[in-house]
mmCIF file of C-alpha atoms in Angstrom:
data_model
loop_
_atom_site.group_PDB
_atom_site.id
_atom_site.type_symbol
_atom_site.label_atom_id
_atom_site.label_comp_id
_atom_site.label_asym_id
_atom_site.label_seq_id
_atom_site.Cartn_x
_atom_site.Cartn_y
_atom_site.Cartn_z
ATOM 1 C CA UNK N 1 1.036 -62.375 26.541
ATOM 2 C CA UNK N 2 -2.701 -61.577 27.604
ATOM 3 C CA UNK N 3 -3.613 -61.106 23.667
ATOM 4 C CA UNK N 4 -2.437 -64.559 22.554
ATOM 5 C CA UNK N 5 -4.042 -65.914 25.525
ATOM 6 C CA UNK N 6 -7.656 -64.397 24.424
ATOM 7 C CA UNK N 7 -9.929 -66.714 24.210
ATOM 8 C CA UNK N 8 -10.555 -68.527 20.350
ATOM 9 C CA UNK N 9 -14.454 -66.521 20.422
ATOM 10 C CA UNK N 10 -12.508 -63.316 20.129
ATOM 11 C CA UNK N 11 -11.628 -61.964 16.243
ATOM 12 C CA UNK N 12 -10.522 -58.814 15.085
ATOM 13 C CA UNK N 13 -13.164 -56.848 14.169
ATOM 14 C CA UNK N 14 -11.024 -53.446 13.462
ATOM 15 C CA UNK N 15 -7.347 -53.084 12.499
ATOM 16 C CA UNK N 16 -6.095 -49.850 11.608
ATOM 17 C CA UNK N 17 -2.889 -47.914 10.864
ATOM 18 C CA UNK N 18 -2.271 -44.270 12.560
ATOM 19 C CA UNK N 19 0.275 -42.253 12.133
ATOM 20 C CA UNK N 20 3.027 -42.926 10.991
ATOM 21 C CA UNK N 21 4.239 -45.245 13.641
ATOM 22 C CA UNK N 22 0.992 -47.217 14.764
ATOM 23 C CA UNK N 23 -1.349 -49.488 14.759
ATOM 24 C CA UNK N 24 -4.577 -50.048 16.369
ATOM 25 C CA UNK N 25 -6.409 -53.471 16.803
ATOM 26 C CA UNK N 26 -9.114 -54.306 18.316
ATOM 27 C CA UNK N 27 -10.271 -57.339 19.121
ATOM 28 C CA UNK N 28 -13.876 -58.288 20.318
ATOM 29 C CA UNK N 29 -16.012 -61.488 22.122
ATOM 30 C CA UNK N 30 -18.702 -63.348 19.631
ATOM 31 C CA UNK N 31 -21.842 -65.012 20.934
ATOM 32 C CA UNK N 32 -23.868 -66.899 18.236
ATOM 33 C CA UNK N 33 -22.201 -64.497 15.143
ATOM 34 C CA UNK N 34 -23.098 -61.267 17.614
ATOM 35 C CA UNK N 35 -19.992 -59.192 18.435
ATOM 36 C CA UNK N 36 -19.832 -57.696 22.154
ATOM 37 C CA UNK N 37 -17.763 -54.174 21.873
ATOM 38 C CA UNK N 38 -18.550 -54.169 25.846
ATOM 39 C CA UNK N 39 -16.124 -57.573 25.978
ATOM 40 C CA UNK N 40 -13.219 -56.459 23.914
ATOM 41 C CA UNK N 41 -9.440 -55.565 23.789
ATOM 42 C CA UNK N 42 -7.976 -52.493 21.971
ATOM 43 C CA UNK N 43 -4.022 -52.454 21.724
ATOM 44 C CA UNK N 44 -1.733 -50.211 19.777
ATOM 45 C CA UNK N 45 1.534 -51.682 18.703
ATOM 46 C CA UNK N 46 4.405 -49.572 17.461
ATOM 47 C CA UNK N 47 4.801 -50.257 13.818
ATOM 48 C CA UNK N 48 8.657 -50.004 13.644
ATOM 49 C CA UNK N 49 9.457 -51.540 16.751
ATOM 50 C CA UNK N 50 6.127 -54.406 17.856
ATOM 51 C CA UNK N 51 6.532 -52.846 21.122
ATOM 52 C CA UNK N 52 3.027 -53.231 22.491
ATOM 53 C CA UNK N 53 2.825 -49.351 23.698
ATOM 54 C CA UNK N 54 -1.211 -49.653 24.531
ATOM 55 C CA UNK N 55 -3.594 -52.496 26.034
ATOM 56 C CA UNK N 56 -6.961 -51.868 27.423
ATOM 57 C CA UNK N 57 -9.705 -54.501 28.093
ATOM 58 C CA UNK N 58 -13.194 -54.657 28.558
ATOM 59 C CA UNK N 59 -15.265 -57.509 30.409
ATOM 60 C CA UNK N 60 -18.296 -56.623 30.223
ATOM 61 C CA UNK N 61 -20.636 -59.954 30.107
ATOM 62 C CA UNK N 62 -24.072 -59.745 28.578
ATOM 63 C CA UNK N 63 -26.680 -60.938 30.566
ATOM 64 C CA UNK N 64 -27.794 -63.055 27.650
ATOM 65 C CA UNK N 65 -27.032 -63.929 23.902
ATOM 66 C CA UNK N 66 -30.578 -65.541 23.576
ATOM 67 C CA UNK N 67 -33.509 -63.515 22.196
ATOM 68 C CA UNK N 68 -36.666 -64.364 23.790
ATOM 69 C CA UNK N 69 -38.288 -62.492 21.173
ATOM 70 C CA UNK N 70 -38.553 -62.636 17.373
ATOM 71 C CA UNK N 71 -37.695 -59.690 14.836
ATOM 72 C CA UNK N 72 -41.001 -59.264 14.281
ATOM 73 C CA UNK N 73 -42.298 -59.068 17.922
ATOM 74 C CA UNK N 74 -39.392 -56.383 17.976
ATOM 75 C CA UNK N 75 -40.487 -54.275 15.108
ATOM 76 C CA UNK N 76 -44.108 -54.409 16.824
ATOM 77 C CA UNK N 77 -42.685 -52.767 19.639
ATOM 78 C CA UNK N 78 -41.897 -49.379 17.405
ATOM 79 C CA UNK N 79 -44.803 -50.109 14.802
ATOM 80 C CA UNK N 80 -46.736 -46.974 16.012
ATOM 81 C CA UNK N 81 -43.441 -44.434 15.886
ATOM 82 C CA UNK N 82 -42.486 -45.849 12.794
ATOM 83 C CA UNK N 83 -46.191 -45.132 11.739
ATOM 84 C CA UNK N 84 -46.447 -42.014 13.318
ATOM 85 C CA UNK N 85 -43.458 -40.849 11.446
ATOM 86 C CA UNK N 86 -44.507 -42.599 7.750
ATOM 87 C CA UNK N 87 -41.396 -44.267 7.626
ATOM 88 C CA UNK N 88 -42.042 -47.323 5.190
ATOM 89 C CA UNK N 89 -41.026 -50.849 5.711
ATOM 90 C CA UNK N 90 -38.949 -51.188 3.096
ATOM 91 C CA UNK N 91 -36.868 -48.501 4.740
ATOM 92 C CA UNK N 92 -36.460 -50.721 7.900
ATOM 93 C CA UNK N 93 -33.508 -53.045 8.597
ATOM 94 C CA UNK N 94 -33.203 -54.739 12.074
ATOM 95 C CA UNK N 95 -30.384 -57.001 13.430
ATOM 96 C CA UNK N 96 -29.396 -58.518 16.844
ATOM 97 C CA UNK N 97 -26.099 -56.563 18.427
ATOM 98 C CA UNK N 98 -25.375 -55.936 21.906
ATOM 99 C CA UNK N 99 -25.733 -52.421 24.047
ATOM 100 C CA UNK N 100 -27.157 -50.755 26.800
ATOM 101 C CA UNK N 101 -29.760 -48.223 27.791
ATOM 102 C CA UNK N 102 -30.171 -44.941 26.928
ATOM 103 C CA UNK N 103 -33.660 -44.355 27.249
ATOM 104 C CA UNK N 104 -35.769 -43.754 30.004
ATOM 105 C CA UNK N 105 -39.110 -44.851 29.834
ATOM 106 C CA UNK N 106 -40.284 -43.248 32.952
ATOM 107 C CA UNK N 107 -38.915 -39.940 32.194
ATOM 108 C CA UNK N 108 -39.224 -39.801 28.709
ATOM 109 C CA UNK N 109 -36.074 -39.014 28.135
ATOM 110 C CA UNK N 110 -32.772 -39.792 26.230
ATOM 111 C CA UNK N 111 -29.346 -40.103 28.415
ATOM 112 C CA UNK N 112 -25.909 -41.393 28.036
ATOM 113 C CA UNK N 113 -25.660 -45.061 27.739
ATOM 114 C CA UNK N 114 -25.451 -46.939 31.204
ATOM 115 C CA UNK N 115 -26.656 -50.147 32.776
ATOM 116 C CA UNK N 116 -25.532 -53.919 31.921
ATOM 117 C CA UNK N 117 -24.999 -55.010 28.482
ATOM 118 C CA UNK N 118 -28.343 -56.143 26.915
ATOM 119 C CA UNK N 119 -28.743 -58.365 23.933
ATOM 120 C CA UNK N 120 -30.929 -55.785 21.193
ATOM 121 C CA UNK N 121 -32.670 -55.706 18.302
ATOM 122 C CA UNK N 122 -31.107 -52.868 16.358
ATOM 123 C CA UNK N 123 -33.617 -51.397 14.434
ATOM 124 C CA UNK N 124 -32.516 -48.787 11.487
ATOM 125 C CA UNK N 125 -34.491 -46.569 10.104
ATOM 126 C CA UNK N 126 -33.715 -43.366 7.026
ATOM 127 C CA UNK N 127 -30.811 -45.291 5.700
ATOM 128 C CA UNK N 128 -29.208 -45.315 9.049
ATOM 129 C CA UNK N 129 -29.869 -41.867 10.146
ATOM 130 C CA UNK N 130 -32.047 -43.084 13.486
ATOM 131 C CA UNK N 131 -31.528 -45.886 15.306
ATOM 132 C CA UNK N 132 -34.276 -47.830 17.606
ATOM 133 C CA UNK N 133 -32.945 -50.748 20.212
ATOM 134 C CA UNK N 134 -35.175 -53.158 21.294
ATOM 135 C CA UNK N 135 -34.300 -55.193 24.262
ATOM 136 C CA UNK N 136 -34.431 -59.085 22.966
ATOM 137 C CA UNK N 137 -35.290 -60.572 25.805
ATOM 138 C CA UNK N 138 -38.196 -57.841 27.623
ATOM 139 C CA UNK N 139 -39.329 -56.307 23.808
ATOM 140 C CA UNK N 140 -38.660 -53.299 25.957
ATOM 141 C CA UNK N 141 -37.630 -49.630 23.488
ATOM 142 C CA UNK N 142 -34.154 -49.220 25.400
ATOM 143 C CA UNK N 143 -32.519 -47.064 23.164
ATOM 144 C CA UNK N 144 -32.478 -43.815 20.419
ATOM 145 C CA UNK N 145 -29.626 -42.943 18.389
ATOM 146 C CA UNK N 146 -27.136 -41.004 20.728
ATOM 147 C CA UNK N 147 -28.751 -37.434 18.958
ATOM 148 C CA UNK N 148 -31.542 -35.760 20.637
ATOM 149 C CA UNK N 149 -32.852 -34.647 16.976
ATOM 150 C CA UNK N 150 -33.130 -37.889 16.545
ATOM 151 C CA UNK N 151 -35.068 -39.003 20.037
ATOM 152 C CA UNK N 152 -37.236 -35.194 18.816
ATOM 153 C CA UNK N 153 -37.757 -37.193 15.499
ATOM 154 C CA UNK N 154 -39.497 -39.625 17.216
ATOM 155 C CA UNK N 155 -41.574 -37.598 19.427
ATOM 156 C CA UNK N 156 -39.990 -39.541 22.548
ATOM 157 C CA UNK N 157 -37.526 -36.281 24.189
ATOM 158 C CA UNK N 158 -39.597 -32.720 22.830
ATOM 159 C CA UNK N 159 -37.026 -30.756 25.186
ATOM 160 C CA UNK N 160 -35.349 -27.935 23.223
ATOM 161 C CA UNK N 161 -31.793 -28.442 25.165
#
C-alpha cells in the first residue's frame, strides 16, 4: 500500500532480478531531473508469489535542489588539483546529483559520508576513476571518491593507512 501511495516525483531508477525467486526495485525522489538515492524506497517482491517480502525507505530531504553556482564556478573550485595533476579538460565531465560530505576541510582528510544531503556538482575525472563533489550552493570541495588512493591522487589525504 505505501508503494502505490509514493508520491508521482518518484520513478524507478533500478529494477533487478535475484535469484531465482526475486526481485529488487528501487524507487527514488526527482527534483528538477536530479535523482535523490537519500529519498528512496527499495522493496523485494517474491517473483512466484508478489508477496512483498522487503520494504525499506529513506527520507532524507535535501536542503536544496537549486544551485547557487554555475558548472563553471564549480570546476574553478578544483582548477588547481586538476592542474596540479595534468588532467585535461577534455577528460572532465561534471553533472548536478545529490550527496553528502566526506571530506574534511579542516583536517584534510577523507571519511565516511555523513551530514545532510547536499545538492553537488559531480565532477569526473580519468574516465570515472576519481570523483570530485562540489557543493552547489557554498562552491565548497565536499567530497573524493570513497578510495583513499584516490583522495592520495589528489594530494588532499598523504596518510599511508
Amino acid at each position: 500500500e505505501e508503494i502505490a501511495e509514493l508520491d508521482a516525483r518518484y520513478s524507478i531508477r533500478f529494477s533487478e532480478a535475484f535469484d531465482d525467486d526475486y526481485w529488487r526495485i528501487t524507487w527514488e525522489k526527482e527534483y528538477n531531473g536530479i535523482y535523490n538515492p537519500y529519498e528512496s524506497v527499495n522493496a523485494v517482491i517474491n517473483r512466484r508469489t508478489l508477496e512483498l517480502v522487503s520494504y525499506k525507505r529513506f527520507d532524507e530531504v535535501p536542503e536544496t535542489y537549486i544551485p547557487s553556482i554555475s558548472v563553471a564556478e564549480a570546476l574553478e573550485q578544483v582548477e588547481d588539483l586538476l592542474i596540479d595533476n595534468n588532467v585535461d579538460s577534455s577528460e572532465v565531465t561534471c553533472e548536478l546529483t545529490f550527496t553528502k560530505q566526506n571530506y574534511d576541510q579542516i583536517s584534510n582528510t577523507v571519511t565516511g559520508f555523513n551530514g545532510e544531503v547536499r545538492l553537488a556538482y559531480l565532477i569526473k575525472v580519468f574516465d570515472g576513476q576519481v570523483f570530485l563533489y562540489v557543493d552547489a550552493t557554498t562552491g565548497d570541495i565536499i567530497g573524493y571518491d570513497k578510495t583513499r588512493d584516490a583522495a592520495k591522487c589528489f594530494s588532499i589525504d598523504s596518510s599511508d593507512e
